Amino acid sequence: MRKKTQLIHGGITGDEKTGAVSVPIYQVSTYAQDGVGQHRGYEYSRTGNPTRFALEELIKELEGGHAGFAFGSGMAAITAVLMTFNQGDHVVFTDDVYGGTYRLVSNVINRFGLEASFVDTSDVENIKAAITDRTKAIYVETPTNPLLKITDLKKVSELSKENDLTFIVDNTFSTPYWQNPIDFGADIVLHSATKYLGGHSDVVAGLVVVNSQKLAEDVHFVLNSSGGILGPQDSWLLMRGIKTLGVRMEEIEDNTRQFIEFLQGLPEVTNIYYPGLEDHKGYDVHSQQARGSGGMISFDVGSGEKADRVLKNTRFFTLAESLGAVESLISVPAKMTHASIPAERRGELGITDGLVRVSIGLEDIEDLKEDFLQALRK
Ligand SMILES: Cc1ncc(COP(=O)(O)O)c(C=O)c1O
């Protein structure tokens, strides 16, 4: 089955009993048992729910894994994956992981004894240097936020196999439509499904896909023990969003490339970061491991003042922290997502005050161009 078909026909489709073409929303907490210990597959909805299971089967198939799990947010999914490790274990992370992941690892999970190193994983030598005899996993994002840095999935997977480590990839930016890390040797793939998978800024959710029975048991054990599950209504909403992921990603890619061409013609704009551009540092690696580059672009408008002006005056770019929606979103990382990083370190990373990040949506591209131009020149 090709990806676009799989988005519609993958997982569990409809309802066999009634012929309904959409999976029913099983708004239920518990299930009648035929005898003590004799149930029909479901006992209690924290452990398993048929609507959530349909979504879990769908994401499992889309990522080509062994089992899928749905959580109440991307952070709940990441927390559950990290809770499969033990006190004293060490994990190597991409240095510019999502800020919430950094906060979780360095202010919450650390209190339970999980140790972490943050390195630039776009160079595999940095990961090698960070591995100790207590390292149990490598956790990467590719592309990253906001500079869209690329990590070589195949090389990192080889390194993790050599060292008997679990290789975890946050695939939020690419989605399973453009990139499938398990094909390159990843063991666990996770998503903030709040972004492109849901796609309409109306649901907060997280998904995890694992590539083995052992990892499935480990993740399900934490899910059932800690309880950060996704409810049936939101599971259904997410399945509805996923059906159109293909057309949305294709159209978003098209809009994004046209918007980049437009930016390239503006003298005020420099340093356009997009992994689909040939002059992007990670272009070659990204083209080998992904079928598309998505709708996230970062670029410099020259100064913090200019960035403020753009943000204040755009009409069709909504000033908001999220990404991956039908509506275009705009943010200034130095003042929003990366404000907690000291200015000097931000400068080293290339996150200048004038760096603007946009998530291109599905509006008519001519409206987006006109709107951006009037905001920039106001
Ligand atoms: C790459 C990435 N991972 C994880 C998360 C966390 O997901 P959520 O907001 O659904 O908890 C985000 C949120 O912005 C993200 O961008």
mmCIF file of C-alpha atoms and ligand atoms in Angstrom:
data_model
loop_
_atom_site.group_PDB
_atom_site.id
_atom_site.type_symbol
_atom_site.label_atom_id
_atom_site.label_comp_id
_atom_site.label_asym_id
_atom_site.label_seq_id
_atom_site.Cartn_x
_atom_site.Cartn_y
_atom_site.Cartn_z
ATOM 1 C CA MET A 1 0.000 0.000 0.000
ATOM 2 C CA ARG A 2 1.365 3.414 -0.903
ATOM 3 C CA LYS A 3 1.468 6.161 1.747
ATOM 4 C CA LYS A 4 -1.607 8.147 0.637
ATOM 5 C CA THR A 5 -3.702 4.959 0.500
ATOM 6 C CA GLN A 6 -2.315 3.769 3.818
ATOM 7 C CA LEU A 7 -3.420 7.035 5.449
ATOM 8 C CA ILE A 8 -7.026 6.202 4.487
ATOM 9 C CA HIS A 9 -7.064 2.389 4.615
ATOM 10 C CA GLY A 10 -4.342 1.615 7.182
ATOM 11 C CA GLY A 11 -4.969 0.377 10.729
ATOM 12 C CA ILE A 12 -8.532 -0.513 11.617
ATOM 13 C CA THR A 13 -11.058 1.121 9.331
ATOM 14 C CA GLY A 14 -14.750 1.580 10.088
ATOM 15 C CA ASP A 15 -16.977 -0.734 12.068
ATOM 16 C CA GLU A 16 -17.572 -4.326 10.923
ATOM 17 C CA LYS A 17 -20.862 -4.697 12.769
ATOM 18 C CA THR A 18 -22.689 -1.709 11.294
ATOM 19 C CA GLY A 19 -20.681 -0.920 8.188
ATOM 20 C CA ALA A 20 -19.911 2.579 9.486
ATOM 21 C CA VAL A 21 -16.930 3.826 7.474
ATOM 22 C CA SER A 22 -15.523 5.763 10.385
ATOM 23 C CA VAL A 23 -14.249 4.056 13.580
ATOM 24 C CA PRO A 24 -16.828 4.524 16.389
ATOM 25 C CA ILE A 25 -15.883 6.645 19.392
ATOM 26 C CA TYR A 26 -15.953 4.181 22.293
ATOM 27 C CA GLN A 27 -16.664 6.649 25.071
ATOM 28 C CA VAL A 28 -16.292 4.063 27.807
ATOM 29 C CA SER A 29 -14.109 3.430 30.847
ATOM 30 C CA THR A 30 -14.772 -0.243 31.642
ATOM 31 C CA TYR A 31 -15.942 -3.444 29.889
ATOM 32 C CA ALA A 32 -18.248 -6.240 31.053
ATOM 33 C CA GLN A 33 -16.370 -9.513 31.563
ATOM 34 C CA ASP A 34 -17.895 -12.905 30.699
ATOM 35 C CA GLY A 35 -16.338 -14.446 33.807
ATOM 36 C CA VAL A 36 -13.542 -13.556 36.202
ATOM 37 C CA GLY A 37 -10.502 -12.876 34.053
ATOM 38 C CA GLN A 38 -12.513 -13.620 30.879
ATOM 39 C CA HIS A 39 -12.761 -10.416 28.865
ATOM 40 C CA ARG A 40 -13.204 -9.758 25.139
ATOM 41 C CA GLY A 41 -9.914 -7.952 24.593
ATOM 42 C CA TYR A 42 -10.640 -4.894 26.715
ATOM 43 C CA GLU A 43 -10.820 -4.578 30.515
ATOM 44 C CA TYR A 44 -10.362 -0.925 31.368
ATOM 45 C CA SER A 45 -9.752 2.056 29.064
ATOM 46 C CA ARG A 46 -6.451 3.140 30.616
ATOM 47 C CA THR A 47 -5.083 -0.256 29.574
ATOM 48 C CA GLY A 48 -6.781 -0.259 26.167
ATOM 49 C CA ASN A 49 -9.678 1.356 24.315
ATOM 50 C CA PRO A 50 -10.937 0.309 20.847
ATOM 51 C CA THR A 51 -10.897 3.849 19.373
ATOM 52 C CA ARG A 52 -7.411 4.490 20.723
ATOM 53 C CA PHE A 53 -6.322 1.059 19.494
ATOM 54 C CA ALA A 54 -7.477 1.887 15.941
ATOM 55 C CA LEU A 55 -5.268 4.996 16.032
ATOM 56 C CA GLU A 56 -2.360 3.005 17.523
ATOM 57 C CA GLU A 57 -2.632 0.428 14.739
ATOM 58 C CA LEU A 58 -2.693 3.209 12.144
ATOM 59 C CA ILE A 59 0.459 4.977 13.380
ATOM 60 C CA LYS A 60 2.200 1.599 13.787
ATOM 61 C CA GLU A 61 1.576 0.859 10.111
ATOM 62 C CA LEU A 62 2.466 4.362 8.935
ATOM 63 C CA GLU A 63 5.852 4.175 10.681
ATOM 64 C CA GLY A 64 6.434 0.505 9.759
ATOM 65 C CA GLY A 65 6.863 -0.578 13.396
ATOM 66 C CA HIS A 66 5.776 -3.407 15.693
ATOM 67 C CA ALA A 67 3.310 -1.542 17.962
ATOM 68 C CA GLY A 68 1.921 1.956 18.487
ATOM 69 C CA PHE A 69 0.776 3.865 21.588
ATOM 70 C CA ALA A 70 -1.269 7.046 21.951
ATOM 71 C CA PHE A 71 -0.711 9.572 24.749
ATOM 72 C CA GLY A 72 -2.398 12.752 25.951
ATOM 73 C CA SER A 73 0.390 14.963 24.524
ATOM 74 C CA GLY A 74 3.774 14.759 22.831
ATOM 75 C CA MET A 75 5.380 15.435 26.223
ATOM 76 C CA ALA A 76 3.428 12.571 27.838
ATOM 77 C CA ALA A 77 4.730 10.286 25.059
ATOM 78 C CA ILE A 78 8.329 11.445 25.593
ATOM 79 C CA THR A 79 7.970 11.081 29.376
ATOM 80 C CA ALA A 80 6.708 7.508 29.015
ATOM 81 C CA VAL A 81 9.586 6.548 26.707
ATOM 82 C CA LEU A 82 12.150 8.035 29.134
ATOM 83 C CA MET A 83 10.483 6.232 32.051
ATOM 84 C CA THR A 84 11.405 2.895 30.501
ATOM 85 C CA PHE A 85 15.004 3.611 31.600
ATOM 86 C CA ASN A 86 16.507 3.165 35.072
ATOM 87 C CA GLN A 87 18.216 5.328 37.646
ATOM 88 C CA GLY A 88 21.854 5.836 36.644
ATOM 89 C CA ASP A 89 21.212 5.262 32.918
ATOM 90 C CA HIS A 90 22.591 7.866 30.539
ATOM 91 C CA VAL A 91 21.025 9.143 27.286
ATOM 92 C CA VAL A 92 22.687 11.247 24.548
ATOM 93 C CA PHE A 93 20.312 13.915 23.138
ATOM 94 C CA THR A 94 20.434 16.300 20.169
ATOM 95 C CA ASP A 95 21.494 19.652 21.665
ATOM 96 C CA ASP A 96 18.670 21.674 20.109
ATOM 97 C CA VAL A 97 15.816 19.309 20.938
ATOM 98 C CA TYR A 98 12.391 20.850 21.495
ATOM 99 C CA GLY A 99 12.620 23.158 24.552
ATOM 100 C CA GLY A 100 9.970 21.169 26.425
ATOM 101 C CA THR A 101 12.019 17.992 26.000
ATOM 102 C CA TYR A 102 15.106 19.791 27.326
ATOM 103 C CA ARG A 103 13.095 21.064 30.312
ATOM 104 C CA LEU A 104 11.663 17.600 31.029
ATOM 105 C CA VAL A 105 15.087 15.944 30.902
ATOM 106 C CA SER A 106 17.003 18.582 32.836
ATOM 107 C CA ASN A 107 14.394 19.617 35.443
ATOM 108 C CA VAL A 108 12.104 16.625 35.993
ATOM 109 C CA ILE A 109 13.457 13.276 34.813
ATOM 110 C CA ASN A 110 16.945 14.137 36.156
ATOM 111 C CA ARG A 111 15.457 14.086 39.653
ATOM 112 C CA PHE A 112 14.907 10.354 39.211
ATOM 113 C CA GLY A 113 18.522 9.746 38.278
ATOM 114 C CA LEU A 114 18.442 9.604 34.466
ATOM 115 C CA GLU A 115 21.539 11.350 33.183
ATOM 116 C CA ALA A 116 21.773 13.216 29.899
ATOM 117 C CA SER A 117 24.324 14.762 27.540
ATOM 118 C CA PHE A 118 23.265 17.251 24.863
ATOM 119 C CA VAL A 119 25.459 17.248 21.745
ATOM 120 C CA ASP A 120 25.255 18.378 18.136
ATOM 121 C CA THR A 121 24.117 15.048 16.660
ATOM 122 C CA SER A 122 24.487 16.319 13.075
ATOM 123 C CA ASP A 123 28.106 15.137 13.529
ATOM 124 C CA VAL A 124 28.088 11.489 14.611
ATOM 125 C CA GLU A 125 31.579 11.902 16.138
ATOM 126 C CA ASN A 126 30.034 14.106 18.844
ATOM 127 C CA ILE A 127 27.686 11.270 19.796
ATOM 128 C CA LYS A 128 30.564 8.766 19.860
ATOM 129 C CA ALA A 129 32.494 11.035 22.204
ATOM 130 C CA ALA A 130 29.513 11.357 24.554
ATOM 131 C CA ILE A 131 28.843 7.614 24.952
ATOM 132 C CA THR A 132 29.879 6.193 28.342
ATOM 133 C CA ASP A 133 29.551 2.701 29.808
ATOM 134 C CA ARG A 134 26.222 3.832 31.323
ATOM 135 C CA THR A 135 24.737 5.100 28.043
ATOM 136 C CA LYS A 136 21.548 3.272 27.140
ATOM 137 C CA ALA A 137 20.045 5.368 24.343
ATOM 138 C CA ILE A 138 20.514 8.042 21.696
ATOM 139 C CA TYR A 139 17.616 10.477 21.212
ATOM 140 C CA VAL A 140 17.542 12.712 18.127
ATOM 141 C CA GLU A 141 15.353 15.179 16.286
ATOM 142 C CA THR A 142 15.938 15.639 12.561
ATOM 143 C CA PRO A 143 15.248 18.251 11.243
ATOM 144 C CA THR A 144 15.583 20.333 14.429
ATOM 145 C CA ASN A 145 13.945 23.525 15.562
ATOM 146 C CA PRO A 146 14.583 26.330 14.588
ATOM 147 C CA LEU A 147 17.683 25.820 12.392
ATOM 148 C CA LEU A 148 16.484 22.605 10.732
ATOM 149 C CA LYS A 149 19.755 20.744 11.423
ATOM 150 C CA ILE A 150 19.945 17.217 10.047
ATOM 151 C CA THR A 151 21.193 14.041 11.745
ATOM 152 C CA ASP A 152 22.181 10.976 9.698
ATOM 153 C CA LEU A 153 19.708 8.299 10.819
ATOM 154 C CA LYS A 154 21.608 5.399 9.257
ATOM 155 C CA LYS A 155 24.947 6.331 10.823
ATOM 156 C CA VAL A 156 23.416 6.883 14.250
ATOM 157 C CA SER A 157 21.560 3.591 14.014
ATOM 158 C CA GLU A 158 24.817 1.772 13.199
ATOM 159 C CA LEU A 159 26.492 3.446 16.146
ATOM 160 C CA SER A 160 23.664 2.503 18.480
ATOM 161 C CA LYS A 161 23.705 -1.114 17.321
ATOM 162 C CA GLU A 162 27.488 -1.330 17.848
ATOM 163 C CA ASN A 163 26.990 -0.088 21.409
ATOM 164 C CA ASP A 164 23.760 -1.970 22.134
ATOM 165 C CA LEU A 165 21.753 1.258 22.604
ATOM 166 C CA THR A 166 18.120 2.143 21.945
ATOM 167 C CA PHE A 167 17.831 4.660 19.116
ATOM 168 C CA ILE A 168 14.917 7.087 19.601
ATOM 169 C CA VAL A 169 13.766 9.636 16.981
ATOM 170 C CA ASP A 170 11.288 12.495 17.436
ATOM 171 C CA ASN A 171 9.744 12.546 13.937
ATOM 172 C CA THR A 172 7.312 15.431 14.549
ATOM 173 C CA PHE A 173 8.710 17.796 11.886
ATOM 174 C CA SER A 174 8.786 15.270 9.033
ATOM 175 C CA THR A 175 5.756 13.097 9.867
ATOM 176 C CA PRO A 176 5.539 9.477 8.643
ATOM 177 C CA TYR A 177 4.454 10.851 5.267
ATOM 178 C CA TRP A 178 7.967 12.154 4.533
ATOM 179 C CA GLN A 179 10.288 10.168 6.794
ATOM 180 C CA ASN A 180 10.244 6.717 8.452
ATOM 181 C CA PRO A 181 13.179 6.431 10.891
ATOM 182 C CA ILE A 182 12.501 2.722 11.583
ATOM 183 C CA ASP A 183 13.471 2.011 7.935
ATOM 184 C CA PHE A 184 16.914 3.403 8.823
ATOM 185 C CA GLY A 185 17.287 1.378 12.011
ATOM 186 C CA ALA A 186 15.565 3.473 14.711
ATOM 187 C CA ASP A 187 14.021 1.503 17.594
ATOM 188 C CA ILE A 188 11.473 4.053 18.821
ATOM 189 C CA VAL A 189 9.778 6.850 16.863
ATOM 190 C CA LEU A 190 7.692 9.454 18.594
ATOM 191 C CA HIS A 191 5.517 12.378 17.594
ATOM 192 C CA SER A 192 3.871 15.448 18.929
ATOM 193 C CA ALA A 193 0.689 14.565 17.023
ATOM 194 C CA THR A 194 -0.554 18.022 18.026
ATOM 195 C CA LYS A 195 1.328 19.258 14.955
ATOM 196 C CA TYR A 196 1.046 17.947 11.366
ATOM 197 C CA LEU A 197 -0.660 14.633 12.235
ATOM 198 C CA GLY A 198 -3.677 16.349 13.825
ATOM 199 C CA GLY A 199 -3.070 19.272 11.514
ATOM 200 C CA HIS A 200 -5.934 21.577 12.498
ATOM 201 C CA SER A 201 -4.804 23.120 15.824
ATOM 202 C CA ASP A 202 -7.650 21.361 17.600
ATOM 203 C CA VAL A 203 -6.092 18.413 19.434
ATOM 204 C CA VAL A 204 -3.099 17.851 21.747
ATOM 205 C CA ALA A 205 -1.709 14.324 21.459
ATOM 206 C CA GLY A 206 1.440 12.224 21.367
ATOM 207 C CA LEU A 207 2.249 8.971 19.576
ATOM 208 C CA VAL A 208 4.969 6.352 20.026
ATOM 209 C CA VAL A 209 5.913 3.501 17.667
ATOM 210 C CA VAL A 210 8.358 0.768 18.706
ATOM 211 C CA ASN A 211 10.058 -1.841 16.548
ATOM 212 C CA SER A 212 10.057 -4.883 18.881
ATOM 213 C CA GLN A 213 7.827 -6.869 21.233
ATOM 214 C CA LYS A 214 10.191 -6.167 24.163
ATOM 215 C CA LEU A 215 9.944 -2.376 23.644
ATOM 216 C CA ALA A 216 6.156 -2.680 23.146
ATOM 217 C CA GLU A 217 5.862 -4.394 26.538
ATOM 218 C CA ASP A 218 8.116 -1.799 28.193
ATOM 219 C CA VAL A 219 6.217 1.214 26.778
ATOM 220 C CA HIS A 220 2.771 -0.303 27.417
ATOM 221 C CA PHE A 221 3.793 -1.116 30.999
ATOM 222 C CA VAL A 222 4.649 2.568 31.613
ATOM 223 C CA LEU A 223 1.550 3.783 29.728
ATOM 224 C CA ASN A 224 -0.712 1.571 31.831
ATOM 225 C CA SER A 225 1.142 2.333 35.076
ATOM 226 C CA SER A 226 1.418 6.104 34.685
ATOM 227 C CA GLY A 227 -1.815 6.614 32.732
ATOM 228 C CA GLY A 228 -1.018 9.470 30.323
ATOM 229 C CA ILE A 229 -3.368 8.048 27.682
ATOM 230 C CA LEU A 230 -5.200 9.793 24.838
ATOM 231 C CA GLY A 231 -9.001 9.850 25.211
ATOM 232 C CA PRO A 232 -11.355 8.294 22.622
ATOM 233 C CA GLN A 233 -12.657 11.622 21.243
ATOM 234 C CA ASP A 234 -9.162 12.931 20.611
ATOM 235 C CA SER A 235 -8.073 9.559 19.170
ATOM 236 C CA TRP A 236 -10.900 9.857 16.665
ATOM 237 C CA LEU A 237 -10.060 13.486 15.819
ATOM 238 C CA LEU A 238 -6.470 12.487 15.203
ATOM 239 C CA MET A 239 -7.493 9.666 12.849
ATOM 240 C CA ARG A 240 -9.628 12.146 10.950
ATOM 241 C CA GLY A 241 -6.666 14.520 10.672
ATOM 242 C CA ILE A 242 -4.310 11.767 9.536
ATOM 243 C CA LYS A 243 -6.577 10.837 6.588
ATOM 244 C CA THR A 244 -5.643 14.133 4.885
ATOM 245 C CA LEU A 245 -1.977 14.188 5.964
ATOM 246 C CA GLY A 246 -0.768 13.326 2.462
ATOM 247 C CA VAL A 247 -2.592 16.083 0.611
ATOM 248 C CA ARG A 248 -1.743 18.567 3.329
ATOM 249 C CA MET A 249 1.975 17.715 3.305
ATOM 250 C CA GLU A 250 2.173 17.872 -0.499
ATOM 251 C CA GLU A 251 0.408 21.228 -0.650
ATOM 252 C CA ILE A 252 2.383 22.627 2.297
ATOM 253 C CA GLU A 253 5.651 21.586 0.597
ATOM 254 C CA ASP A 254 4.566 23.298 -2.591
ATOM 255 C CA ASN A 255 3.576 26.491 -0.761
ATOM 256 C CA THR A 256 6.834 26.408 1.229
ATOM 257 C CA ARG A 257 9.039 26.162 -1.840
ATOM 258 C CA GLN A 258 7.191 29.063 -3.472
ATOM 259 C CA PHE A 259 7.509 31.110 -0.296
ATOM 260 C CA ILE A 260 11.267 30.422 -0.148
ATOM 261 C CA GLU A 261 11.677 31.588 -3.758
ATOM 262 C CA PHE A 262 9.879 34.769 -2.789
ATOM 263 C CA LEU A 263 12.096 35.253 0.314
ATOM 264 C CA GLN A 264 15.212 34.759 -1.819
ATOM 265 C CA GLY A 265 14.191 37.840 -3.808
ATOM 266 C CA LEU A 266 13.935 40.100 -0.731
ATOM 267 C CA PRO A 267 17.098 42.099 0.121
ATOM 268 C CA GLU A 268 16.084 42.293 3.811
ATOM 269 C CA VAL A 269 16.106 38.497 4.208
ATOM 270 C CA THR A 270 19.304 36.463 4.778
ATOM 271 C CA ASN A 271 20.223 32.972 6.041
ATOM 272 C CA ILE A 272 17.234 30.941 4.914
ATOM 273 C CA TYR A 273 17.248 27.572 6.707
ATOM 274 C CA TYR A 274 15.322 24.772 4.955
ATOM 275 C CA PRO A 275 16.606 21.195 4.529
ATOM 276 C CA GLY A 276 15.207 21.047 0.987
ATOM 277 C CA LEU A 277 17.605 23.785 -0.184
ATOM 278 C CA GLU A 278 20.758 22.528 -1.891
ATOM 279 C CA ASP A 279 22.941 24.905 0.094
ATOM 280 C CA HIS A 280 21.589 23.632 3.422
ATOM 281 C CA LYS A 281 24.359 21.834 5.348
ATOM 282 C CA GLY A 282 22.299 18.682 5.818
ATOM 283 C CA TYR A 283 20.765 18.604 2.312
ATOM 284 C CA ASP A 284 22.495 15.413 1.079
ATOM 285 C CA VAL A 285 21.774 13.387 4.204
ATOM 286 C CA HIS A 286 18.190 14.683 4.412
ATOM 287 C CA SER A 287 17.507 13.788 0.754
ATOM 288 C CA GLN A 288 18.650 10.223 1.415
ATOM 289 C CA GLN A 289 16.423 9.688 4.436
ATOM 290 C CA ALA A 290 13.339 11.827 3.725
ATOM 291 C CA ARG A 291 10.949 12.110 0.768
ATOM 292 C CA GLY A 292 10.084 15.739 1.488
ATOM 293 C CA SER A 293 11.175 18.658 3.631
ATOM 294 C CA GLY A 294 7.978 19.956 5.226
ATOM 295 C CA GLY A 295 6.735 23.448 5.908
ATOM 296 C CA MET A 296 9.138 24.828 8.514
ATOM 297 C CA ILE A 297 11.464 27.647 7.446
ATOM 298 C CA SER A 298 13.681 29.924 9.527
ATOM 299 C CA PHE A 299 15.310 33.068 8.172
ATOM 300 C CA ASP A 300 16.853 36.315 9.327
ATOM 301 C CA VAL A 301 15.101 39.638 8.754
ATOM 302 C CA GLY A 302 18.067 41.668 10.065
ATOM 303 C CA SER A 303 17.115 42.755 13.575
ATOM 304 C CA GLY A 304 14.816 42.084 16.507
ATOM 305 C CA GLU A 305 12.916 45.289 15.698
ATOM 306 C CA LYS A 306 12.193 44.170 12.157
ATOM 307 C CA ALA A 307 11.116 40.750 13.396
ATOM 308 C CA ASP A 308 8.733 42.433 15.872
ATOM 309 C CA ARG A 309 7.308 44.572 13.081
ATOM 310 C CA VAL A 310 6.629 41.551 10.889
ATOM 311 C CA LEU A 311 4.976 39.669 13.725
ATOM 312 C CA LYS A 312 2.811 42.629 14.668
ATOM 313 C CA ASN A 313 1.628 43.398 11.159
ATOM 314 C CA THR A 314 0.978 40.059 9.482
ATOM 315 C CA ARG A 315 -2.617 39.118 8.987
ATOM 316 C CA PHE A 316 -2.390 35.555 7.679
ATOM 317 C CA PHE A 317 0.573 34.354 9.767
ATOM 318 C CA THR A 318 -0.798 33.706 13.240
ATOM 319 C CA LEU A 319 1.627 34.590 16.027
ATOM 320 C CA ALA A 320 1.702 31.325 17.989
ATOM 321 C CA GLU A 321 4.090 28.742 19.413
ATOM 322 C CA SER A 322 2.876 25.647 17.604
ATOM 323 C CA LEU A 323 3.471 24.423 14.038
ATOM 324 C CA GLY A 324 2.150 22.058 11.404
ATOM 325 C CA ALA A 325 -1.373 23.409 11.097
ATOM 326 C CA VAL A 326 -3.633 24.401 8.182
ATOM 327 C CA GLU A 327 -3.075 28.036 9.157
ATOM 328 C CA SER A 328 0.398 29.559 8.744
ATOM 329 C CA LEU A 329 2.084 30.336 12.050
ATOM 330 C CA ILE A 330 4.948 32.685 12.843
ATOM 331 C CA SER A 331 7.304 33.057 15.802
ATOM 332 C CA VAL A 332 10.596 34.613 16.885
ATOM 333 C CA PRO A 333 12.608 31.808 18.548
ATOM 334 C CA ALA A 334 14.945 34.195 20.473
ATOM 335 C CA LYS A 335 11.967 35.702 22.309
ATOM 336 C CA MET A 336 9.662 32.693 22.417
ATOM 337 C CA THR A 337 10.723 29.028 22.221
ATOM 338 C CA HIS A 338 14.430 29.706 22.936
ATOM 339 C CA ALA A 339 14.120 32.667 25.333
ATOM 340 C CA SER A 340 15.466 30.566 28.234
ATOM 341 C CA ILE A 341 18.811 30.068 26.421
ATOM 342 C CA PRO A 342 21.376 32.803 27.331
ATOM 343 C CA ALA A 343 21.824 35.410 24.546
ATOM 344 C CA GLU A 344 25.494 34.515 24.036
ATOM 345 C CA ARG A 345 24.710 30.821 23.538
ATOM 346 C CA ARG A 346 21.835 31.750 21.222
ATOM 347 C CA GLY A 347 24.308 33.781 19.166
ATOM 348 C CA GLU A 348 26.685 30.784 18.931
ATOM 349 C CA LEU A 349 23.828 28.598 17.742
ATOM 350 C CA GLY A 350 22.789 31.149 15.097
ATOM 351 C CA ILE A 351 19.499 31.988 16.819
ATOM 352 C CA THR A 352 19.740 35.752 16.293
ATOM 353 C CA ASP A 353 17.167 38.316 17.447
ATOM 354 C CA GLY A 354 16.111 38.776 13.826
ATOM 355 C CA LEU A 355 15.534 35.058 13.203
ATOM 356 C CA VAL A 356 11.929 34.414 12.257
ATOM 357 C CA ARG A 357 10.411 30.924 12.087
ATOM 358 C CA VAL A 358 7.346 30.205 9.993
ATOM 359 C CA SER A 359 5.199 27.135 9.648
ATOM 360 C CA ILE A 360 3.631 27.384 6.220
ATOM 361 C CA GLY A 361 -0.034 26.416 6.002
ATOM 362 C CA LEU A 362 -2.605 25.917 3.291
ATOM 363 C CA GLU A 363 -3.587 29.504 2.468
ATOM 364 C CA ASP A 364 -3.226 30.758 -1.108
ATOM 365 C CA ILE A 365 0.516 31.384 -1.487
ATOM 366 C CA GLU A 366 -0.055 34.769 -3.172
ATOM 367 C CA ASP A 367 -1.909 35.997 -0.068
ATOM 368 C CA LEU A 368 0.940 34.774 2.142
ATOM 369 C CA LYS A 369 3.551 36.563 0.020
ATOM 370 C CA GLU A 370 1.595 39.845 -0.156
ATOM 371 C CA ASP A 371 0.850 39.740 3.547
ATOM 372 C CA PHE A 372 4.469 39.067 4.531
ATOM 373 C CA LEU A 373 5.772 41.827 2.271
ATOM 374 C CA GLN A 374 3.409 44.489 3.605
ATOM 375 C CA ALA A 375 4.299 43.491 7.202
ATOM 376 C CA LEU A 376 8.048 43.619 6.493
ATOM 377 C CA ARG A 377 7.903 47.009 4.796
ATOM 378 C CA LYS A 378 5.266 48.718 6.954
HETATM 379 C C1 LIG B 1 9.555 18.426 18.029
HETATM 380 C C2 LIG B 1 8.568 18.440 19.165
HETATM 381 N N1 LIG B 1 8.518 17.386 19.989
HETATM 382 C C3 LIG B 1 7.652 17.352 21.020
HETATM 383 C C4 LIG B 1 6.801 18.390 21.298
HETATM 384 C C5 LIG B 1 5.860 18.324 22.476
HETATM 385 O O1 LIG B 1 4.582 18.005 22.045
HETATM 386 P P1 LIG B 1 3.210 18.478 22.765
HETATM 387 O O2 LIG B 1 3.157 19.960 22.687
HETATM 388 O O3 LIG B 1 2.146 17.776 21.975
HETATM 389 O O4 LIG B 1 3.268 17.987 24.183
HETATM 390 C C6 LIG B 1 6.814 19.514 20.444
HETATM 391 C C7 LIG B 1 5.899 20.652 20.705
HETATM 392 O O5 LIG B 1 6.053 21.738 20.157
HETATM 393 C C8 LIG B 1 7.733 19.535 19.356
HETATM 394 O O6 LIG B 1 7.808 20.600 18.517
#
